[in-house]
Tab-separated table of C-alpha atoms and ligand atoms in Angstrom:
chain	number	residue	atom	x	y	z
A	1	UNK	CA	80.777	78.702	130.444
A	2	UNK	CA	81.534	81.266	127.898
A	3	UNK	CA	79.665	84.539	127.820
A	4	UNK	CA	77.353	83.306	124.757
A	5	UNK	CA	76.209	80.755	127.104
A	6	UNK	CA	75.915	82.471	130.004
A	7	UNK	CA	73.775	85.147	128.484
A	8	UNK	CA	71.458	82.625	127.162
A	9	UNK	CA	70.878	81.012	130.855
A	10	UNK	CA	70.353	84.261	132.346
A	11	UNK	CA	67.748	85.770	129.651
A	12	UNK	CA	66.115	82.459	130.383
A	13	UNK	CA	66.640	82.853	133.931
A	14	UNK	CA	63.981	86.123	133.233
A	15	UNK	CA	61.977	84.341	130.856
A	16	UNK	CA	60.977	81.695	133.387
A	17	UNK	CA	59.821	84.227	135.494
A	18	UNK	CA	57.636	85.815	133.531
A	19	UNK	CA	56.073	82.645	131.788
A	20	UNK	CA	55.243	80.573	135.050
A	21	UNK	CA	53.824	83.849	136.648
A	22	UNK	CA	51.883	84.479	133.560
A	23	UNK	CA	51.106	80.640	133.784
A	24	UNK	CA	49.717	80.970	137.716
A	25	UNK	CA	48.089	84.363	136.713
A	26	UNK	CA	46.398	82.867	134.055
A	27	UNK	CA	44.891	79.860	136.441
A	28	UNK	CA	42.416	82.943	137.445
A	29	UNK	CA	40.701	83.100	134.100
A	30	UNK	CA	37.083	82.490	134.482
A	31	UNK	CA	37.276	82.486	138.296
A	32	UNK	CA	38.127	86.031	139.209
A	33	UNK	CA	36.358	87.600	142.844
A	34	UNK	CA	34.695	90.555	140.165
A	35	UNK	CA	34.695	90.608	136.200
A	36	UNK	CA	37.191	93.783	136.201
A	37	UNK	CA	39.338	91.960	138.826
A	38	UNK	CA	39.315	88.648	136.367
A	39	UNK	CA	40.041	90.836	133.141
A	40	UNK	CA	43.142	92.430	134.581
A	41	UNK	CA	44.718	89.688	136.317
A	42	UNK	CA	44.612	87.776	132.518
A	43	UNK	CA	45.253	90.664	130.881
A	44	UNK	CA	48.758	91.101	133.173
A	45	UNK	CA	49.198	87.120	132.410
A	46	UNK	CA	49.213	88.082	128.826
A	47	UNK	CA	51.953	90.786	129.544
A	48	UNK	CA	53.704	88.531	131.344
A	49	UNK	CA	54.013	85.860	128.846
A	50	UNK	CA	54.636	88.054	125.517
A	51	UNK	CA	57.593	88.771	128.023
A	52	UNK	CA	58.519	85.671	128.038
A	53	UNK	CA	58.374	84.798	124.900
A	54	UNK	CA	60.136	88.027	123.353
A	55	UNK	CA	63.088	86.582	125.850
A	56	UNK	CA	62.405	82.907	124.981
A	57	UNK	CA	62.801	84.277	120.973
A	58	UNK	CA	65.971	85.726	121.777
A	59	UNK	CA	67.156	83.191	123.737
A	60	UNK	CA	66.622	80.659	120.690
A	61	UNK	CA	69.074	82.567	118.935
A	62	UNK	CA	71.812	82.395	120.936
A	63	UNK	CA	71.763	78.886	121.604
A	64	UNK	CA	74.226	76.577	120.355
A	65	UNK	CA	71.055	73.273	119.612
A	66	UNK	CA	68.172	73.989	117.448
A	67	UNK	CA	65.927	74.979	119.685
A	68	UNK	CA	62.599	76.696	119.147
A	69	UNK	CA	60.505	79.441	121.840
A	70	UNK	CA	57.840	76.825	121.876
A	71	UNK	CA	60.264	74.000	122.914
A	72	UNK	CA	62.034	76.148	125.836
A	73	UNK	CA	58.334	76.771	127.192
A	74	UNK	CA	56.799	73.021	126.978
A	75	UNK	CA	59.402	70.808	127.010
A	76	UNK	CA	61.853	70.939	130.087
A	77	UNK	CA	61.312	69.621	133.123
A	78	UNK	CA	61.280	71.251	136.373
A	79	UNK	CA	64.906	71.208	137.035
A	80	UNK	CA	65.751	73.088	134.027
A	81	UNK	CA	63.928	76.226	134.526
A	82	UNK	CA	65.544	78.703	136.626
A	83	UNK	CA	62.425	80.987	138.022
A	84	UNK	CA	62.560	82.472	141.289
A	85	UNK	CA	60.377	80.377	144.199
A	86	UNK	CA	58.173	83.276	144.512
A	87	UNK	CA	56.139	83.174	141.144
A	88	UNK	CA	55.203	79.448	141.514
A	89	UNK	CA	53.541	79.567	144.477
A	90	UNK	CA	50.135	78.928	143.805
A	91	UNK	CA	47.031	81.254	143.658
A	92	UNK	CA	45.795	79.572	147.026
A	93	UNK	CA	43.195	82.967	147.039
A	94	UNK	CA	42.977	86.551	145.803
A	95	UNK	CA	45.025	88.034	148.615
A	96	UNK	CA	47.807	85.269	148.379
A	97	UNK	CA	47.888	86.522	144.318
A	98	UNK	CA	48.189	89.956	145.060
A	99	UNK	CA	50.683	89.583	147.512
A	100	UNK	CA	52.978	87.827	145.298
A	101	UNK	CA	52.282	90.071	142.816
A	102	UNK	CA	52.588	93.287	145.111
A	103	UNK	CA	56.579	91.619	145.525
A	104	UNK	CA	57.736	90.466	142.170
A	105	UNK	CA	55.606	93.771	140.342
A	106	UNK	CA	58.062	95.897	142.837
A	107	UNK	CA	61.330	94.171	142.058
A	108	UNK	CA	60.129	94.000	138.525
A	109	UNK	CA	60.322	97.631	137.968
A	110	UNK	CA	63.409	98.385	139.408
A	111	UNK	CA	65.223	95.365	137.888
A	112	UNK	CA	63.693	96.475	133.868
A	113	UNK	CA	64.855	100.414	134.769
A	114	UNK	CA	68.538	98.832	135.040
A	115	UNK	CA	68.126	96.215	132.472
A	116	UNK	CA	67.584	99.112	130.049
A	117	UNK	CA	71.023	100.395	129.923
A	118	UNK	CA	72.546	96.519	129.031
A	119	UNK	CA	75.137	96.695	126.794
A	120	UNK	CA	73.356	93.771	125.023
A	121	UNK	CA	70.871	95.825	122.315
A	122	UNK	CA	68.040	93.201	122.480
A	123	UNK	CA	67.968	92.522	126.339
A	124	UNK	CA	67.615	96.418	126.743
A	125	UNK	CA	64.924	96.578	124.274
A	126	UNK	CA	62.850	94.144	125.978
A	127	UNK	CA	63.293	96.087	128.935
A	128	UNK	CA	62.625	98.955	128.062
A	129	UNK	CA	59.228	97.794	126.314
A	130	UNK	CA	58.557	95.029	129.393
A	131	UNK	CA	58.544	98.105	131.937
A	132	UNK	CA	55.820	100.241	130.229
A	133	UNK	CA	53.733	97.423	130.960
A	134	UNK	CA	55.429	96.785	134.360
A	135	UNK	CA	54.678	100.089	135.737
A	136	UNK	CA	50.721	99.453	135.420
A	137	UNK	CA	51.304	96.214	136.789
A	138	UNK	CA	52.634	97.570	139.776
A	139	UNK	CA	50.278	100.359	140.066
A	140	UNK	CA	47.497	97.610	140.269
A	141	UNK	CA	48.962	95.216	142.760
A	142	UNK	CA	50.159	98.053	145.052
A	143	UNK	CA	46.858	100.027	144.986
A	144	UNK	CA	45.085	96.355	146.009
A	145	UNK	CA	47.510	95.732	148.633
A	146	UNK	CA	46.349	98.977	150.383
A	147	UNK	CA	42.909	98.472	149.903
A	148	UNK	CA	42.748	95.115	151.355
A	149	UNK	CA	45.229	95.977	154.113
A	150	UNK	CA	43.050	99.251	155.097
A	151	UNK	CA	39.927	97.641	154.034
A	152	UNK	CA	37.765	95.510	156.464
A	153	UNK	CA	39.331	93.504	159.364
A	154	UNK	CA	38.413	90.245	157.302
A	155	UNK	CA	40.508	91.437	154.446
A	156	UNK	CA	43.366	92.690	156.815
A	157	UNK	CA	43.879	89.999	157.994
A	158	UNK	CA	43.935	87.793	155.023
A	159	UNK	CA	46.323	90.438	153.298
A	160	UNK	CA	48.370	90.677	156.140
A	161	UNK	CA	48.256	86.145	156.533
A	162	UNK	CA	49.396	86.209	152.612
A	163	UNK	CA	52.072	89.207	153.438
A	164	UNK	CA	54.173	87.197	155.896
A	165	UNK	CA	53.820	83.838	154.127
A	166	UNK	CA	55.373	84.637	151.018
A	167	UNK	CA	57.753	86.619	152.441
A	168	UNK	CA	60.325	84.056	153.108
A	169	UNK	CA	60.513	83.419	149.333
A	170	UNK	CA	61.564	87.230	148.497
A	171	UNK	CA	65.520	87.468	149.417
A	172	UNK	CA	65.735	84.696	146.402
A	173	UNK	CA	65.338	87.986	143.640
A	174	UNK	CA	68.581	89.330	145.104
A	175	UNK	CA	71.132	86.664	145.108
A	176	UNK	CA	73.382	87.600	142.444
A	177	UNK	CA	74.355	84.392	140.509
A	178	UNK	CA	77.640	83.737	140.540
A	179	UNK	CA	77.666	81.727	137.167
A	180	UNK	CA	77.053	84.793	135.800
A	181	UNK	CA	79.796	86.951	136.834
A	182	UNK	CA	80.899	87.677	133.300
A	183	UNK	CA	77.418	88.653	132.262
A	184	UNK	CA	77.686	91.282	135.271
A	185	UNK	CA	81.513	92.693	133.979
A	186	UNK	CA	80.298	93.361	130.266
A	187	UNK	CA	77.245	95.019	131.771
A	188	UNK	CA	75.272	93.046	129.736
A	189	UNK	CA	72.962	92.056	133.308
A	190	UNK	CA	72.910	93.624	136.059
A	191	UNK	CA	73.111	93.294	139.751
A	192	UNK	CA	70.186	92.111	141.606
A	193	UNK	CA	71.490	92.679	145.240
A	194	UNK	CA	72.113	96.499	144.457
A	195	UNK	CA	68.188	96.820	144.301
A	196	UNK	CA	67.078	95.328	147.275
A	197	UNK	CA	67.378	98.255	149.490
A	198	UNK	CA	65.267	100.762	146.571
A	199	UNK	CA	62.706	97.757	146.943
A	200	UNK	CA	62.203	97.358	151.108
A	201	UNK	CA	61.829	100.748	151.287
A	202	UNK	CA	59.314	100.728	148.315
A	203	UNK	CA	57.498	97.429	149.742
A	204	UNK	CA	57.512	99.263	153.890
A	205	UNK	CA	56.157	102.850	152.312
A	206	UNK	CA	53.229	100.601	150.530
A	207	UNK	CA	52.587	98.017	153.645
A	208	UNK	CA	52.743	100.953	156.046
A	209	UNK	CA	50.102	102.856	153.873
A	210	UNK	CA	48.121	99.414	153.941
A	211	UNK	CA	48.098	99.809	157.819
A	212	UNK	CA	49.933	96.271	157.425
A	213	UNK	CA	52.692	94.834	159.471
A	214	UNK	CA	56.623	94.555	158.188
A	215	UNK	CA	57.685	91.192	158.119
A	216	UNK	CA	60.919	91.151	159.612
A	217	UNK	CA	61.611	86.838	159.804
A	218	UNK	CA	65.067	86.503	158.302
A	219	UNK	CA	64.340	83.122	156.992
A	220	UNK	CA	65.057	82.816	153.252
A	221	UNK	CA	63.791	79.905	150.927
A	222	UNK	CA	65.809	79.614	148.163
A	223	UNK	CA	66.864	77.130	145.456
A	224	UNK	CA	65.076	78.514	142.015
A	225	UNK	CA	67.941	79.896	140.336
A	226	UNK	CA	69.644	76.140	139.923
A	227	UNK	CA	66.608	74.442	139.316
A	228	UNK	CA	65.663	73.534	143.033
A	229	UNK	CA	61.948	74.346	143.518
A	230	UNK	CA	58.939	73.816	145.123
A	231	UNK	CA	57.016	70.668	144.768
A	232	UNK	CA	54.279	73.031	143.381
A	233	UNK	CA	56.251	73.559	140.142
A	234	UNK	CA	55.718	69.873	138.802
A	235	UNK	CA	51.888	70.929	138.850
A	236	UNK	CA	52.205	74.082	137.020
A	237	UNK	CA	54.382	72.058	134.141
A	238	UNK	CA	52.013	69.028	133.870
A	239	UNK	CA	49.309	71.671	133.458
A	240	UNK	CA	50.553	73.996	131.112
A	241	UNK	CA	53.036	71.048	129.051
A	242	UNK	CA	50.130	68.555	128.429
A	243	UNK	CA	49.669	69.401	125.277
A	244	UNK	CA	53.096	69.180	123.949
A	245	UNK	CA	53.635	66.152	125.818
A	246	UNK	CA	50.595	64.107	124.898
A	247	UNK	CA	50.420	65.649	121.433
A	248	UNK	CA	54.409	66.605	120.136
A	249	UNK	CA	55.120	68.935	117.893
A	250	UNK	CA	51.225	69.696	117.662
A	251	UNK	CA	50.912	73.427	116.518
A	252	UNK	CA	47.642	75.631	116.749
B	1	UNK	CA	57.897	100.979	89.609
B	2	UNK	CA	56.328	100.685	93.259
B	3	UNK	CA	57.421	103.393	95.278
B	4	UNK	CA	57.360	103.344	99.311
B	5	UNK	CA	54.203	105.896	99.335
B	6	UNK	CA	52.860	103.512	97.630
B	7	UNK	CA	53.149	100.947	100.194
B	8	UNK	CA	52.286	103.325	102.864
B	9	UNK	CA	49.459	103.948	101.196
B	10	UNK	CA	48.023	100.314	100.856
B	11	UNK	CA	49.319	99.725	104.513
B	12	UNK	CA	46.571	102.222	104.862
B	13	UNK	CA	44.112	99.463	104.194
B	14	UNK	CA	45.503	96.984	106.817
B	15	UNK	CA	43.322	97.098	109.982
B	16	UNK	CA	43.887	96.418	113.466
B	17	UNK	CA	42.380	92.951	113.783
B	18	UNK	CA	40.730	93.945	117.354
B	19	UNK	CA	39.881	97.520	116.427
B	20	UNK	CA	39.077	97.165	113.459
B	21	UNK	CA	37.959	100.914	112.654
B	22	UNK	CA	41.950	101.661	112.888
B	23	UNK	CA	45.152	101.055	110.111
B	24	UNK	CA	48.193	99.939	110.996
B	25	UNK	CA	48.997	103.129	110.151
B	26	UNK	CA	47.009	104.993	112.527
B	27	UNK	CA	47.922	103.443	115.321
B	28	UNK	CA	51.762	103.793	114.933
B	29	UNK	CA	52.769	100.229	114.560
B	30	UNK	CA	54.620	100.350	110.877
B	31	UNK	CA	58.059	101.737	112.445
B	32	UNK	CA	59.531	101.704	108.250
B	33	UNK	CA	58.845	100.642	104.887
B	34	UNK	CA	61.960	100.368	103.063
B	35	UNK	CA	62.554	98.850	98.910
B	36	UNK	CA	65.316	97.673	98.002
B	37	UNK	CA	65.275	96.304	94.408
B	38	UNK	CA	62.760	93.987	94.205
B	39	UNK	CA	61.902	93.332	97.816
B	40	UNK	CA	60.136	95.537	100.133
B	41	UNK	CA	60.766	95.214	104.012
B	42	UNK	CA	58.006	96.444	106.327
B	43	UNK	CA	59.037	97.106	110.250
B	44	UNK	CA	56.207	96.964	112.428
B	45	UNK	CA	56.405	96.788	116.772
B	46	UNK	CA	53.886	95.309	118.858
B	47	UNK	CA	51.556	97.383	121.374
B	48	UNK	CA	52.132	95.274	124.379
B	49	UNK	CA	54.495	92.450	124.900
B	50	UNK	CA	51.901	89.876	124.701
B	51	UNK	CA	49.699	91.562	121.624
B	52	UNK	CA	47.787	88.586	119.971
B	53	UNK	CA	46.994	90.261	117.125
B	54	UNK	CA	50.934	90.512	115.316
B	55	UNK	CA	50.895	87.717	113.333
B	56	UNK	CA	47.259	88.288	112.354
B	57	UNK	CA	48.610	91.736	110.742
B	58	UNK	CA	51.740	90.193	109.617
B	59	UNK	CA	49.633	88.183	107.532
B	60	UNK	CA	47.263	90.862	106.566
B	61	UNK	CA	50.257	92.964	105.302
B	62	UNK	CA	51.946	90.006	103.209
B	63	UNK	CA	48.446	89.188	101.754
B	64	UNK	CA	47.743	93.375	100.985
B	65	UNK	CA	51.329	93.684	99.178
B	66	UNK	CA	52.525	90.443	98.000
B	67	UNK	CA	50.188	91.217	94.400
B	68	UNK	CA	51.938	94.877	94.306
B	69	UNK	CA	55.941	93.652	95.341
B	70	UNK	CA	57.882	90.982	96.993
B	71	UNK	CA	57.787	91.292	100.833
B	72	UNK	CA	58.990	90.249	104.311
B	73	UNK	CA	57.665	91.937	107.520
B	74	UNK	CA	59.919	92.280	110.113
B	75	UNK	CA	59.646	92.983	113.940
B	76	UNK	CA	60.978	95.332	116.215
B	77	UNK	CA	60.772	96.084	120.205
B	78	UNK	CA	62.891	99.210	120.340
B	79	UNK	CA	61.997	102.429	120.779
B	80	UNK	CA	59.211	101.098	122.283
B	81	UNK	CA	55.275	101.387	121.443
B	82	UNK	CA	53.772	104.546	122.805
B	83	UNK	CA	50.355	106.076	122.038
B	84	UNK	CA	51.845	109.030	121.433
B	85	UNK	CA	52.712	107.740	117.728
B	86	UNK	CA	49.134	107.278	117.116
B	87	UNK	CA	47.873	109.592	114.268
B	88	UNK	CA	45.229	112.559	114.812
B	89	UNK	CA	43.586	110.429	112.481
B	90	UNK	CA	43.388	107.572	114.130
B	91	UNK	CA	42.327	109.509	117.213
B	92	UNK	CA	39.411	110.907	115.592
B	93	UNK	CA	38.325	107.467	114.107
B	94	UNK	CA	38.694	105.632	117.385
B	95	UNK	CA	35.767	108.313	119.466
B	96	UNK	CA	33.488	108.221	115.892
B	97	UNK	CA	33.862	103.905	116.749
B	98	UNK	CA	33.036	104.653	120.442
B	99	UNK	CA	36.440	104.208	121.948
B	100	UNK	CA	37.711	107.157	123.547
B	101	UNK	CA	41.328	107.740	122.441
B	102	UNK	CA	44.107	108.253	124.928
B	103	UNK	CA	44.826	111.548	127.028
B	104	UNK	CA	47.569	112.625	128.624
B	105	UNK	CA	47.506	110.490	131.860
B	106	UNK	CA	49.070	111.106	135.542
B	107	UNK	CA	52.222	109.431	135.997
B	108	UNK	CA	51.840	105.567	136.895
B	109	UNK	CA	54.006	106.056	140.180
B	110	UNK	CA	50.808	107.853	141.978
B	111	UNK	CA	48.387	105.656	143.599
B	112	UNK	CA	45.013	106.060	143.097
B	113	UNK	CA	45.588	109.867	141.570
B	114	UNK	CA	42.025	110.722	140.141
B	115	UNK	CA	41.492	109.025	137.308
B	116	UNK	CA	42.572	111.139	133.800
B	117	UNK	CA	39.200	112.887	132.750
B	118	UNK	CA	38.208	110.942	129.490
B	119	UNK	CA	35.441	112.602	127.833
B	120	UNK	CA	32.626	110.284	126.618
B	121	UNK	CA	32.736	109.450	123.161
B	122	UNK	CA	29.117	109.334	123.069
B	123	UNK	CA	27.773	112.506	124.945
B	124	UNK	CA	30.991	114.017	124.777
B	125	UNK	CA	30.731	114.798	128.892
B	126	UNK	CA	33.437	114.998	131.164
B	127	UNK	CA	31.599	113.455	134.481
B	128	UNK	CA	33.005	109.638	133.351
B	129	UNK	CA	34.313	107.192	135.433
B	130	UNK	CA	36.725	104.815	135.287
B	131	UNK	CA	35.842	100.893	136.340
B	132	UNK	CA	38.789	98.877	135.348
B	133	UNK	CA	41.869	100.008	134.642
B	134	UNK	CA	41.739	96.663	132.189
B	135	UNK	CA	39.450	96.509	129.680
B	136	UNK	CA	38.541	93.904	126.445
B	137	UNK	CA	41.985	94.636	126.001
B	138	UNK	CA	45.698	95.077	126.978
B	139	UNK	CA	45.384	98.525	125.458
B	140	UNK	CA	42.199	99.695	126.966
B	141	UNK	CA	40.175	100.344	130.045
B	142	UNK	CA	36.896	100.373	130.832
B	143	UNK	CA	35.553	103.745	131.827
B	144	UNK	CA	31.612	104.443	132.084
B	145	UNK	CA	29.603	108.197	131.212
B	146	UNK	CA	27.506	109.378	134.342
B	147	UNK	CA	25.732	111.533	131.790
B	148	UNK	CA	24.401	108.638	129.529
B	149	UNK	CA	25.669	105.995	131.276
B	150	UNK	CA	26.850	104.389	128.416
B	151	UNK	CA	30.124	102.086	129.306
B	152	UNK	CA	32.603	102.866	127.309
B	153	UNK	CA	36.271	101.401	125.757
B	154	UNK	CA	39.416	103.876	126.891
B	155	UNK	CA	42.233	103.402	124.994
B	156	UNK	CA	45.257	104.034	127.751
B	157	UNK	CA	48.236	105.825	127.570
B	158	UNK	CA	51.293	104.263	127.349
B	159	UNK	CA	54.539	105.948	127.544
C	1	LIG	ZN1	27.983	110.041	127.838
């Protein structure tokens, strides 16, 4: 792969992210636990997917087909989108949400304050506008996570339940990709492992405040990155691709 | 000839399609306005990444100056939106509308810090409170007056 290429497959590698997060985050419209809860979680969805399509816009460009934003979103299949495990897992309930949220806002932050000093002028652009939003995202998930962990022994223990599930599908946001190792040496990415340690000691400070236990399984799912996910993906597509798919090249 | 005051000044006209009571100009979006010959390029950046209302104002802006000169809009992401750029203006127009303008807020990285004090654009008291940090929309939250206890629109800080 040369390094056009391989800068186009990671930017989408962060563009997945954020659209099938905003995607699951936006399942909550109209069925939030409180009007203020429902308003923020689709107003973070919203972030999340003018993320994704800033980096789906940019991405266009750099690719060697015709391809449009609109086509990257609705028309590949599972295999070809690279998101981490972690943001398709499904809503199940509002402590499952916030939990994944709590772990992906977290990384999120630490990964836009290093994506701001790429090389690449775009990439650090979108990075440095993504993490404005990022840092109230992360305010709101962590502040939940305490409040349900200290909260009543009902919603302790469906925090904590939600806590140790998803934490299996965590270690995935830092594997460094090797197909990007060029990417990496023009500092045009950056190195996921190098934040992991910033981020357990962020994520222990917050559970600990939470009066929530560590998880401490070693056991890593992980498969994302090339395209190997969850069955719970599929779903998410059919859902969000109908449109395209029943109706091609339909616009609004 | 069509100068770029000129422009700036019909920009003026060009509201925000969800707060209506603001310009363009006002809130800090129109980064430039440059003319070259016959073609006039305006640079605006979005609020938030996922701001539904930029091609609404793209439009509004070709409509507003395509009788006065030929011109293409442009987008940018960097430096990034803050509220900061918003005018004095704009400030004062947002609390006449009932939306209290942004303050200077606590840093982000404190959990539950006590909420900046945001006066109440009605009653002008300081005893508010907030109740969402999301509001209508990506750029506000929802505070309420314990005064009058009218709810009110915040516009946050971003920086
Ligand atoms: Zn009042």
């Amino acid at each position: 792969m040369n390094t056009k290429n391989q800068l186009y497959n990671y930017i989408l590698e962060i563009a997945d992210d954020s659209l099938i997060l905003g995607q699951r985050l936006s399942e909550w419209c109209g069925h939030g636990p409180i009007l203020e809860e429902d308003i923020a979680l689709t107003n973070i969805a919203l972030d999340f997917i003018g993320q994704a399509n800033n980096l789906y816009e940019y991405a266009a460009t750099l690719s060697e087909n015709k391809i449009t934003p609109d086509q990257l979103a609705f028309l590949r299949v599972d295999n070809d989108f690279k998101n981490a495990l972690l943001v398709e897992q499904p809503n199940r309930d509002f402590a499952y949400t916030l939990a994944r949220q709590f772990y992906f806002d977290a990384f999120r932050k630490l990964f836009f304050e290093k994506l701001i000093d790429s090389k690449d002028e775009q990439l650090s652009a979108i990075a440095e506008k993504s993490l404005k939003e990022t840092k109230y995202h992360l305010k709101h998930s962590s502040e939940w996570i305490i409040r349900l962990g200290d909260g009543t022994e009902e919603s302790h223990n469906r925090i904590q339940t939600a806590i140790d599930f998803l934490w299996k599908y965590t270690n995935e946001l830092f594997e460094d990709n090797q197909a990007y190792t060029e990417i990496l040496d023009l500092e045009l990415g950056i190195s996921v492992s190098a934040l992991k340690s910033t981020w357990l000691e962020y994520v222990h400070s917050i559970l600990t405040e939470a009066t929530l236990t560590i998880p401490n399984s070693p056991f890593s799912q992980t498969g994302g990155r090339k395209g190997i996910h969850t069955e719970h993906l599929g779903y998410l597509l059919a859902e969000m691709q109908y449109m395209q798919r029943a109706f091609p090249n339909s616009t609004w | 000839m069509v100068t770029t005051k000129n422009i700036w000044e019909s920009l003026e006209k060009v509201s925000d399609p969800e707060i209506p009571v603001l310009s363009i100009v006002d809130l800090g979006i129109v980064r430039n306005v440059e003319i070259d010959k016959e073609l006039c390029t305006v640079t605006i950046t979005p609020t938030y990444s996922g701001c539904p209302a930029m091609h609404t104002i793209e439009q509004e802006i070709l409509t507003t100056l395509s009788p006065i000169i030929k011109t293409e809009v442009k987008s940018t992401l960097s430096p990034a939106w803050t509220t900061d750029w918003m005018s004095e203006n704009g400030k004062k127009k947002l609390r006449e509308y009932g939306i209290a303008p942004p303050e200077n807020e606590v840093d982000k990285s404190v959990l539950f810090a006590k909420p900046t004090v945001v006066p109440c654009p009605k009653c002008n008291s300081q005893d508010t409170k907030m109740i969402s940090q999301f509001g209508s929309t990506a750029c506000k939250a929802h505070y309420q007056c314990n005064q009058c206890l009218e709810p009110f629109d915040y516009f946050k800080c971003l920086r």
